């Protein structure tokens, strides 16, 4: 009988199927993450497609920090639609426009990106906000002048009644108001509620918007007398100018990329108005839960106190974060992926993980508070992975960033196992 020579022994490990390599890689991945995160309250999930590669406490609820914005973003896209826009309108009373009017009414529509060219230049100084879109207040001033108005004799009246006037969420640290974390929340806000070249937020964002518009009008030859004040747009009124934001999908991208706290809170109140008929934070977080549930996200163990993640009473799980990340592949939800910061390149990850294999290959939403760090998104180094990571413990914000960076590099190395071609000597004669 003929003899068949088999170069590789029948029981050689070189004949190991790829699933065995993946199983070894999964064990290494979980072991490495467990070792790194020992002594912390943490969870992690790493998936490749529909296959789970590693898990640790996937359903435990932890403080999410700014990864909370992924929930807010998904809920907004679901309830409002990716093409939704926010309008800021200038009006005068009556049905006709004259050259001299007693009052100019400025109606806020909840646009978180309303700003000036000078503020646009300020944003470009910082890596996280470089290139962020704005809705031009100068364009609104141009339209008012073009309408024929030359004089406002009794001042600008602001109407931000779309949302309530609670400027900061109960439970936030007082330092958030003074260290630039977030400006005052309101339906009419310019330059994120911060005066030029100042860290401290303004007291009333709507009145500040009026003061800023007044300066722009005067630069254009429109005289404005009298002080700005609060009020309501009269039923009989005529528009003399209007500016619209970019589509919600682009606002969501900016919110995720730069971790824009004010945008997250304004969107939360818009959700409250849209879903619960109440432009408040409480109504907004209830709406977020409702919308997530309709998307198939398990919210039974989650609890939210705001839309930005600044609050330490927020609770989320790694399982829920991965479910939201998965939503990014649906039609109308692509902003959940396209807005993710890229390691070493954009947003809050511009200056992180630059000199690692993850640079350009990790796209993830960051989260940082004292004793809290998180990361959730996509990694494509050796394999296309979707992951979530939350860590609560005793560490500084900087320490948390270092911890999550180490975890991300461990995840990116999956399967961290030698290929079949190096598992045993190459057969003789090949």
GROMACS .gro file of C-alpha atoms in nm:
model
  430
    1UNK     CA    1   0.000   0.000   0.000
    2UNK     CA    2   0.101   0.364  -0.062
    3UNK     CA    3   0.247   0.563   0.230
    4UNK     CA    4   0.133   0.924   0.285
    5UNK     CA    5   0.384   1.148   0.458
    6UNK     CA    6   0.220   1.410   0.688
    7UNK     CA    7   0.468   1.697   0.751
    8UNK     CA    8   0.293   1.806   1.071
    9UNK     CA    9   0.233   1.543   1.338
   10UNK     CA   10  -0.134   1.457   1.380
   11UNK     CA   11  -0.134   1.571   1.743
   12UNK     CA   12   0.087   1.879   1.693
   13UNK     CA   13  -0.034   2.198   1.861
   14UNK     CA   14   0.014   2.357   1.519
   15UNK     CA   15  -0.317   2.195   1.430
   16UNK     CA   16  -0.493   2.388   1.712
   17UNK     CA   17  -0.804   2.563   1.579
   18UNK     CA   18  -0.837   2.941   1.605
   19UNK     CA   19  -1.104   2.910   1.878
   20UNK     CA   20  -0.839   2.756   2.102
   21UNK     CA   21  -0.609   3.053   2.042
   22UNK     CA   22  -0.901   3.287   2.123
   23UNK     CA   23  -0.981   3.095   2.440
   24UNK     CA   24  -0.622   3.129   2.559
   25UNK     CA   25  -0.630   3.499   2.470
   26UNK     CA   26  -0.956   3.550   2.662
   27UNK     CA   27  -0.811   3.387   2.972
   28UNK     CA   28  -0.503   3.606   2.952
   29UNK     CA   29  -0.715   3.917   2.897
   30UNK     CA   30  -0.939   3.857   3.197
   31UNK     CA   31  -0.645   3.760   3.418
   32UNK     CA   32  -0.449   4.073   3.322
   33UNK     CA   33  -0.745   4.305   3.381
   34UNK     CA   34  -0.835   4.137   3.709
   35UNK     CA   35  -0.477   4.182   3.827
   36UNK     CA   36  -0.461   4.548   3.721
   37UNK     CA   37  -0.793   4.638   3.879
   38UNK     CA   38  -0.745   4.447   4.206
   39UNK     CA   39  -0.843   4.662   4.502
   40UNK     CA   40  -1.089   4.878   4.307
   41UNK     CA   41  -1.462   4.862   4.247
   42UNK     CA   42  -1.469   4.799   3.876
   43UNK     CA   43  -1.632   4.632   3.579
   44UNK     CA   44  -1.524   4.554   3.227
   45UNK     CA   45  -1.663   4.392   2.914
   46UNK     CA   46  -1.474   4.314   2.594
   47UNK     CA   47  -1.669   4.179   2.297
   48UNK     CA   48  -1.570   4.085   1.945
   49UNK     CA   49  -1.886   4.099   1.739
   50UNK     CA   50  -2.136   3.879   1.921
   51UNK     CA   51  -1.862   3.688   2.101
   52UNK     CA   52  -1.766   3.774   2.457
   53UNK     CA   53  -1.389   3.787   2.503
   54UNK     CA   54  -1.373   3.889   2.869
   55UNK     CA   55  -1.602   4.010   3.146
   56UNK     CA   56  -1.566   4.125   3.502
   57UNK     CA   57  -1.867   4.225   3.711
   58UNK     CA   58  -2.060   4.332   3.397
   59UNK     CA   59  -2.384   4.418   3.581
   60UNK     CA   60  -2.244   4.592   3.888
   61UNK     CA   61  -2.348   4.959   3.899
   62UNK     CA   62  -2.078   5.222   3.946
   63UNK     CA   63  -2.031   5.597   3.912
   64UNK     CA   64  -1.988   5.650   3.535
   65UNK     CA   65  -1.850   6.007   3.525
   66UNK     CA   66  -1.865   6.145   3.171
   67UNK     CA   67  -1.929   5.810   3.005
   68UNK     CA   68  -2.284   5.906   3.114
   69UNK     CA   69  -2.295   6.126   2.805
   70UNK     CA   70  -2.325   5.817   2.587
   71UNK     CA   71  -2.665   5.746   2.746
   72UNK     CA   72  -2.774   6.108   2.697
   73UNK     CA   73  -2.658   6.102   2.336
   74UNK     CA   74  -2.838   5.780   2.248
   75UNK     CA   75  -3.159   5.897   2.416
   76UNK     CA   76  -3.148   6.231   2.232
   77UNK     CA   77  -3.093   6.072   1.892
   78UNK     CA   78  -3.383   5.836   1.959
   79UNK     CA   79  -3.632   6.095   2.086
   80UNK     CA   80  -3.536   6.405   1.885
   81UNK     CA   81  -3.383   6.258   1.570
   82UNK     CA   82  -3.039   6.310   1.420
   83UNK     CA   83  -3.161   6.601   1.203
   84UNK     CA   84  -3.318   6.808   1.482
   85UNK     CA   85  -3.196   7.167   1.514
   86UNK     CA   86  -3.226   7.439   1.779
   87UNK     CA   87  -3.336   7.789   1.676
   88UNK     CA   88  -3.256   8.122   1.838
   89UNK     CA   89  -3.496   8.394   1.724
   90UNK     CA   90  -3.504   8.773   1.749
   91UNK     CA   91  -3.847   8.939   1.736
   92UNK     CA   92  -4.022   9.273   1.767
   93UNK     CA   93  -4.378   9.326   1.887
   94UNK     CA   94  -4.658   9.376   1.637
   95UNK     CA   95  -4.697   9.274   1.277
   96UNK     CA   96  -4.464   9.531   1.120
   97UNK     CA   97  -4.096   9.614   1.151
   98UNK     CA   98  -4.000   9.979   1.191
   99UNK     CA   99  -3.661  10.145   1.211
  100UNK     CA  100  -3.712  10.229   1.578
  101UNK     CA  101  -3.864   9.976   1.817
  102UNK     CA  102  -3.911   9.995   2.195
  103UNK     CA  103  -3.786   9.643   2.258
  104UNK     CA  104  -3.605   9.362   2.083
  105UNK     CA  105  -3.706   9.016   2.207
  106UNK     CA  106  -3.449   8.737   2.212
  107UNK     CA  107  -3.604   8.390   2.233
  108UNK     CA  108  -3.386   8.097   2.339
  109UNK     CA  109  -3.440   7.761   2.171
  110UNK     CA  110  -3.195   7.549   2.367
  111UNK     CA  111  -2.894   7.577   2.134
  112UNK     CA  112  -2.583   7.477   2.336
  113UNK     CA  113  -2.347   7.595   2.061
  114UNK     CA  114  -2.462   7.958   2.029
  115UNK     CA  115  -2.148   8.171   2.038
  116UNK     CA  116  -1.931   8.446   1.899
  117UNK     CA  117  -1.630   8.442   1.668
  118UNK     CA  118  -1.406   8.543   1.958
  119UNK     CA  119  -1.528   8.247   2.159
  120UNK     CA  120  -1.470   8.023   1.858
  121UNK     CA  121  -1.105   8.132   1.868
  122UNK     CA  122  -1.092   8.052   2.240
  123UNK     CA  123  -1.219   7.699   2.178
  124UNK     CA  124  -0.948   7.641   1.920
  125UNK     CA  125  -0.679   7.701   2.181
  126UNK     CA  126  -0.765   7.374   2.354
  127UNK     CA  127  -0.710   7.028   2.211
  128UNK     CA  128  -1.042   6.888   2.330
  129UNK     CA  129  -1.254   7.164   2.172
  130UNK     CA  130  -1.047   7.247   1.865
  131UNK     CA  131  -1.275   7.262   1.563
  132UNK     CA  132  -1.598   7.244   1.762
  133UNK     CA  133  -1.892   7.399   1.573
  134UNK     CA  134  -2.072   7.713   1.691
  135UNK     CA  135  -2.395   7.886   1.593
  136UNK     CA  136  -2.294   8.240   1.501
  137UNK     CA  137  -2.447   8.518   1.712
  138UNK     CA  138  -2.288   8.764   1.468
  139UNK     CA  139  -2.509   8.619   1.194
  140UNK     CA  140  -2.816   8.695   1.405
  141UNK     CA  141  -2.695   9.054   1.458
  142UNK     CA  142  -2.645   9.090   1.082
  143UNK     CA  143  -3.001   8.974   1.018
  144UNK     CA  144  -3.146   9.217   1.271
  145UNK     CA  145  -2.970   9.504   1.101
  146UNK     CA  146  -3.082   9.383   0.758
  147UNK     CA  147  -3.443   9.373   0.877
  148UNK     CA  148  -3.438   9.753   0.901
  149UNK     CA  149  -3.416   9.797   1.276
  150UNK     CA  150  -3.184  10.089   1.355
  151UNK     CA  151  -3.277  10.172   1.713
  152UNK     CA  152  -3.397   9.980   2.020
  153UNK     CA  153  -3.510  10.246   2.267
  154UNK     CA  154  -3.600  10.040   2.575
  155UNK     CA  155  -3.358   9.749   2.568
  156UNK     CA  156  -3.348   9.381   2.483
  157UNK     CA  157  -3.592   9.146   2.654
  158UNK     CA  158  -3.482   8.784   2.690
  159UNK     CA  159  -3.712   8.482   2.697
  160UNK     CA  160  -3.554   8.155   2.807
  161UNK     CA  161  -3.878   8.002   2.937
  162UNK     CA  162  -3.827   7.688   2.728
  163UNK     CA  163  -3.637   7.536   3.024
  164UNK     CA  164  -3.649   7.608   3.395
  165UNK     CA  165  -3.399   7.851   3.541
  166UNK     CA  166  -3.217   7.622   3.782
  167UNK     CA  167  -2.863   7.696   3.672
  168UNK     CA  168  -2.675   7.411   3.840
  169UNK     CA  169  -2.786   7.062   3.937
  170UNK     CA  170  -2.835   6.988   4.307
  171UNK     CA  171  -2.553   6.773   4.439
  172UNK     CA  172  -2.277   6.905   4.216
  173UNK     CA  173  -1.953   7.020   4.376
  174UNK     CA  174  -1.939   7.398   4.416
  175UNK     CA  175  -1.604   7.399   4.239
  176UNK     CA  176  -1.773   7.300   3.912
  177UNK     CA  177  -1.908   7.656   3.898
  178UNK     CA  178  -1.571   7.821   3.928
  179UNK     CA  179  -1.320   7.592   3.758
  180UNK     CA  180  -1.469   7.595   3.409
  181UNK     CA  181  -1.635   7.254   3.422
  182UNK     CA  182  -1.973   7.398   3.323
  183UNK     CA  183  -2.151   7.730   3.285
  184UNK     CA  184  -2.506   7.802   3.402
  185UNK     CA  185  -2.777   7.598   3.231
  186UNK     CA  186  -3.051   7.776   3.039
  187UNK     CA  187  -3.243   7.772   2.712
  188UNK     CA  188  -3.066   8.091   2.601
  189UNK     CA  189  -2.692   8.061   2.654
  190UNK     CA  190  -2.405   8.222   2.463
  191UNK     CA  191  -2.040   8.115   2.479
  192UNK     CA  192  -2.134   7.831   2.715
  193UNK     CA  193  -2.226   8.088   2.979
  194UNK     CA  194  -1.875   8.223   3.031
  195UNK     CA  195  -1.761   8.583   2.991
  196UNK     CA  196  -1.467   8.632   2.761
  197UNK     CA  197  -1.130   8.556   2.918
  198UNK     CA  198  -1.297   8.459   3.247
  199UNK     CA  199  -1.318   8.125   3.425
  200UNK     CA  200  -1.613   8.202   3.649
  201UNK     CA  201  -1.953   8.159   3.482
  202UNK     CA  202  -2.196   8.450   3.442
  203UNK     CA  203  -2.489   8.478   3.681
  204UNK     CA  204  -2.770   8.479   3.425
  205UNK     CA  205  -2.692   8.326   3.085
  206UNK     CA  206  -2.993   8.485   2.912
  207UNK     CA  207  -2.908   8.838   3.026
  208UNK     CA  208  -2.546   8.777   2.928
  209UNK     CA  209  -2.669   8.671   2.583
  210UNK     CA  210  -2.858   9.000   2.553
  211UNK     CA  211  -2.555   9.203   2.659
  212UNK     CA  212  -2.338   9.020   2.406
  213UNK     CA  213  -2.591   9.075   2.126
  214UNK     CA  214  -2.620   9.442   2.221
  215UNK     CA  215  -2.247   9.492   2.167
  216UNK     CA  216  -2.264   9.321   1.830
  217UNK     CA  217  -2.559   9.538   1.723
  218UNK     CA  218  -2.384   9.856   1.827
  219UNK     CA  219  -2.079   9.750   1.624
  220UNK     CA  220  -2.318   9.731   1.327
  221UNK     CA  221  -2.468  10.074   1.384
  222UNK     CA  222  -2.786   9.964   1.561
  223UNK     CA  223  -2.837  10.178   1.872
  224UNK     CA  224  -2.961  10.000   2.184
  225UNK     CA  225  -3.073  10.197   2.491
  226UNK     CA  226  -3.195  10.066   2.825
  227UNK     CA  227  -3.087   9.762   3.022
  228UNK     CA  228  -3.155   9.403   2.923
  229UNK     CA  229  -3.431   9.236   3.122
  230UNK     CA  230  -3.629   8.915   3.140
  231UNK     CA  231  -3.975   8.873   2.992
  232UNK     CA  232  -4.188   8.684   2.739
  233UNK     CA  233  -4.222   8.727   2.367
  234UNK     CA  234  -4.567   8.883   2.301
  235UNK     CA  235  -4.826   8.676   2.114
  236UNK     CA  236  -4.827   8.931   1.833
  237UNK     CA  237  -4.468   8.953   1.714
  238UNK     CA  238  -4.257   8.951   1.400
  239UNK     CA  239  -3.924   8.781   1.345
  240UNK     CA  240  -3.631   9.005   1.253
  241UNK     CA  241  -3.368   8.730   1.260
  242UNK     CA  242  -3.315   8.362   1.331
  243UNK     CA  243  -3.016   8.128   1.346
  244UNK     CA  244  -3.029   7.749   1.358
  245UNK     CA  245  -2.778   7.511   1.509
  246UNK     CA  246  -2.606   7.234   1.317
  247UNK     CA  247  -2.806   6.906   1.319
  248UNK     CA  248  -2.832   6.723   1.650
  249UNK     CA  249  -2.602   6.452   1.517
  250UNK     CA  250  -2.319   6.706   1.498
  251UNK     CA  251  -2.402   6.848   1.841
  252UNK     CA  252  -2.387   6.494   1.980
  253UNK     CA  253  -2.051   6.438   1.811
  254UNK     CA  254  -1.913   6.755   1.969
  255UNK     CA  255  -2.060   6.667   2.309
  256UNK     CA  256  -1.896   6.323   2.305
  257UNK     CA  257  -1.565   6.434   2.153
  258UNK     CA  258  -1.496   6.727   2.387
  259UNK     CA  259  -1.710   6.598   2.677
  260UNK     CA  260  -1.921   6.915   2.665
  261UNK     CA  261  -2.102   6.925   2.999
  262UNK     CA  262  -2.332   7.216   2.915
  263UNK     CA  263  -2.447   7.058   2.589
  264UNK     CA  264  -2.528   6.737   2.778
  265UNK     CA  265  -2.736   6.924   3.037
  266UNK     CA  266  -2.922   7.137   2.783
  267UNK     CA  267  -3.000   6.830   2.574
  268UNK     CA  268  -3.123   6.660   2.892
  269UNK     CA  269  -3.372   6.942   2.952
  270UNK     CA  270  -3.477   6.932   2.588
  271UNK     CA  271  -3.549   6.562   2.634
  272UNK     CA  272  -3.754   6.646   2.942
  273UNK     CA  273  -3.957   6.895   2.737
  274UNK     CA  274  -4.000   6.660   2.441
  275UNK     CA  275  -4.081   6.340   2.630
  276UNK     CA  276  -4.225   6.465   2.961
  277UNK     CA  277  -4.348   6.816   2.866
  278UNK     CA  278  -4.120   6.970   3.126
  279UNK     CA  279  -3.786   7.136   3.055
  280UNK     CA  280  -3.617   7.029   3.377
  281UNK     CA  281  -3.325   6.806   3.466
  282UNK     CA  282  -3.549   6.570   3.662
  283UNK     CA  283  -3.783   6.524   3.366
  284UNK     CA  284  -3.483   6.491   3.137
  285UNK     CA  285  -3.314   6.206   3.322
  286UNK     CA  286  -3.647   6.024   3.343
  287UNK     CA  287  -3.677   6.067   2.967
  288UNK     CA  288  -3.324   5.930   2.917
  289UNK     CA  289  -3.422   5.611   3.100
  290UNK     CA  290  -3.741   5.579   2.895
  291UNK     CA  291  -3.560   5.624   2.565
  292UNK     CA  292  -3.283   5.382   2.657
  293UNK     CA  293  -3.540   5.122   2.750
  294UNK     CA  294  -3.709   5.165   2.412
  295UNK     CA  295  -3.369   5.103   2.250
  296UNK     CA  296  -3.336   4.773   2.433
  297UNK     CA  297  -3.089   4.887   2.699
  298UNK     CA  298  -3.148   4.728   3.038
  299UNK     CA  299  -3.199   5.022   3.273
  300UNK     CA  300  -3.346   4.831   3.566
  301UNK     CA  301  -3.040   4.884   3.786
  302UNK     CA  302  -2.935   5.225   3.652
  303UNK     CA  303  -3.000   5.564   3.811
  304UNK     CA  304  -2.929   5.911   3.675
  305UNK     CA  305  -2.920   6.253   3.841
  306UNK     CA  306  -2.796   6.455   3.543
  307UNK     CA  307  -2.708   6.415   3.177
  308UNK     CA  308  -2.338   6.504   3.188
  309UNK     CA  309  -2.203   6.265   3.449
  310UNK     CA  310  -2.079   6.539   3.681
  311UNK     CA  311  -2.296   6.407   3.962
  312UNK     CA  312  -2.161   6.135   4.185
  313UNK     CA  313  -2.506   5.986   4.239
  314UNK     CA  314  -2.528   5.860   3.879
  315UNK     CA  315  -2.500   5.483   3.846
  316UNK     CA  316  -2.437   5.274   3.535
  317UNK     CA  317  -2.302   4.931   3.444
  318UNK     CA  318  -2.052   4.811   3.189
  319UNK     CA  319  -2.326   4.599   3.033
  320UNK     CA  320  -2.546   4.903   2.975
  321UNK     CA  321  -2.255   5.100   2.828
  322UNK     CA  322  -2.174   4.823   2.579
  323UNK     CA  323  -2.540   4.805   2.480
  324UNK     CA  324  -2.531   5.178   2.401
  325UNK     CA  325  -2.207   5.139   2.206
  326UNK     CA  326  -2.376   4.867   2.001
  327UNK     CA  327  -2.653   5.114   1.917
  328UNK     CA  328  -2.400   5.311   1.713
  329UNK     CA  329  -2.432   5.066   1.425
  330UNK     CA  330  -2.802   5.146   1.380
  331UNK     CA  331  -2.935   5.389   1.122
  332UNK     CA  332  -2.960   5.737   1.270
  333UNK     CA  333  -2.717   5.665   1.554
  334UNK     CA  334  -2.381   5.684   1.375
  335UNK     CA  335  -2.285   5.995   1.577
  336UNK     CA  336  -2.231   5.765   1.875
  337UNK     CA  337  -1.926   5.627   1.694
  338UNK     CA  338  -1.816   5.919   1.478
  339UNK     CA  339  -1.804   6.148   1.782
  340UNK     CA  340  -1.578   5.922   1.987
  341UNK     CA  341  -1.238   6.078   2.068
  342UNK     CA  342  -0.947   5.907   1.892
  343UNK     CA  343  -0.638   5.818   2.096
  344UNK     CA  344  -0.352   6.057   2.028
  345UNK     CA  345  -0.558   6.254   1.775
  346UNK     CA  346  -0.887   6.415   1.875
  347UNK     CA  347  -1.103   6.539   2.162
  348UNK     CA  348  -1.035   6.433   2.518
  349UNK     CA  349  -0.789   6.167   2.397
  350UNK     CA  350  -0.576   6.407   2.190
  351UNK     CA  351  -0.287   6.397   2.436
  352UNK     CA  352  -0.334   6.043   2.566
  353UNK     CA  353  -0.189   5.712   2.443
  354UNK     CA  354   0.008   5.891   2.171
  355UNK     CA  355   0.311   5.664   2.172
  356UNK     CA  356   0.127   5.334   2.201
  357UNK     CA  357  -0.022   5.087   1.952
  358UNK     CA  358  -0.362   5.235   2.041
  359UNK     CA  359  -0.286   5.571   1.881
  360UNK     CA  360  -0.533   5.611   1.596
  361UNK     CA  361  -0.687   5.272   1.676
  362UNK     CA  362  -0.878   5.344   1.998
  363UNK     CA  363  -1.203   5.542   1.974
  364UNK     CA  364  -1.366   5.586   2.312
  365UNK     CA  365  -1.565   5.813   2.543
  366UNK     CA  366  -1.369   5.910   2.848
  367UNK     CA  367  -1.491   5.973   3.202
  368UNK     CA  368  -1.300   6.129   3.489
  369UNK     CA  369  -1.376   6.242   3.842
  370UNK     CA  370  -1.173   6.210   4.160
  371UNK     CA  371  -1.180   5.838   4.235
  372UNK     CA  372  -1.370   5.761   3.913
  373UNK     CA  373  -1.247   5.676   3.566
  374UNK     CA  374  -1.412   5.518   3.266
  375UNK     CA  375  -1.365   5.437   2.902
  376UNK     CA  376  -1.605   5.286   2.650
  377UNK     CA  377  -1.590   5.247   2.276
  378UNK     CA  378  -1.405   5.068   1.999
  379UNK     CA  379  -1.055   4.925   1.960
  380UNK     CA  380  -0.913   4.792   1.635
  381UNK     CA  381  -0.548   4.692   1.676
  382UNK     CA  382  -0.536   4.316   1.630
  383UNK     CA  383  -0.911   4.257   1.638
  384UNK     CA  384  -1.219   4.483   1.610
  385UNK     CA  385  -1.341   4.500   1.970
  386UNK     CA  386  -1.619   4.682   2.155
  387UNK     CA  387  -1.560   4.741   2.522
  388UNK     CA  388  -1.658   4.924   2.838
  389UNK     CA  389  -1.461   4.991   3.153
  390UNK     CA  390  -1.560   5.163   3.478
  391UNK     CA  391  -1.331   5.196   3.779
  392UNK     CA  392  -1.419   5.349   4.116
  393UNK     CA  393  -1.160   5.367   4.390
  394UNK     CA  394  -0.911   5.575   4.585
  395UNK     CA  395  -0.714   5.761   4.321
  396UNK     CA  396  -0.678   6.107   4.173
  397UNK     CA  397  -0.813   6.202   3.831
  398UNK     CA  398  -0.462   6.172   3.689
  399UNK     CA  399  -0.418   5.835   3.855
  400UNK     CA  400  -0.746   5.723   3.703
  401UNK     CA  401  -0.637   5.825   3.355
  402UNK     CA  402  -0.319   5.622   3.395
  403UNK     CA  403  -0.516   5.321   3.521
  404UNK     CA  404  -0.762   5.321   3.234
  405UNK     CA  405  -0.480   5.374   2.984
  406UNK     CA  406  -0.310   5.060   3.111
  407UNK     CA  407  -0.639   4.870   3.087
  408UNK     CA  408  -0.698   4.993   2.732
  409UNK     CA  409  -0.354   4.872   2.624
  410UNK     CA  410  -0.425   4.530   2.775
  411UNK     CA  411  -0.754   4.513   2.583
  412UNK     CA  412  -0.593   4.628   2.261
  413UNK     CA  413  -0.336   4.348   2.284
  414UNK     CA  414  -0.604   4.076   2.260
  415UNK     CA  415  -0.561   3.789   2.193
  416UNK     CA  416  -0.206   3.836   2.324
  417UNK     CA  417  -0.128   3.478   2.227
  418UNK     CA  418   0.126   3.349   1.974
  419UNK     CA  419  -0.009   3.252   1.636
  420UNK     CA  420  -0.024   2.892   1.524
  421UNK     CA  421   0.286   2.944   1.311
  422UNK     CA  422   0.504   2.995   1.620
  423UNK     CA  423   0.342   2.752   1.861
  424UNK     CA  424   0.577   2.468   1.760
  425UNK     CA  425   0.872   2.417   1.530
  426UNK     CA  426   0.796   2.427   1.159
  427UNK     CA  427   0.792   2.066   1.028
  428UNK     CA  428   1.112   1.952   0.863
  429UNK     CA  429   1.120   1.988   0.488
  430UNK     CA  430   0.869   2.278   0.473
   0.00000   0.00000   0.00000
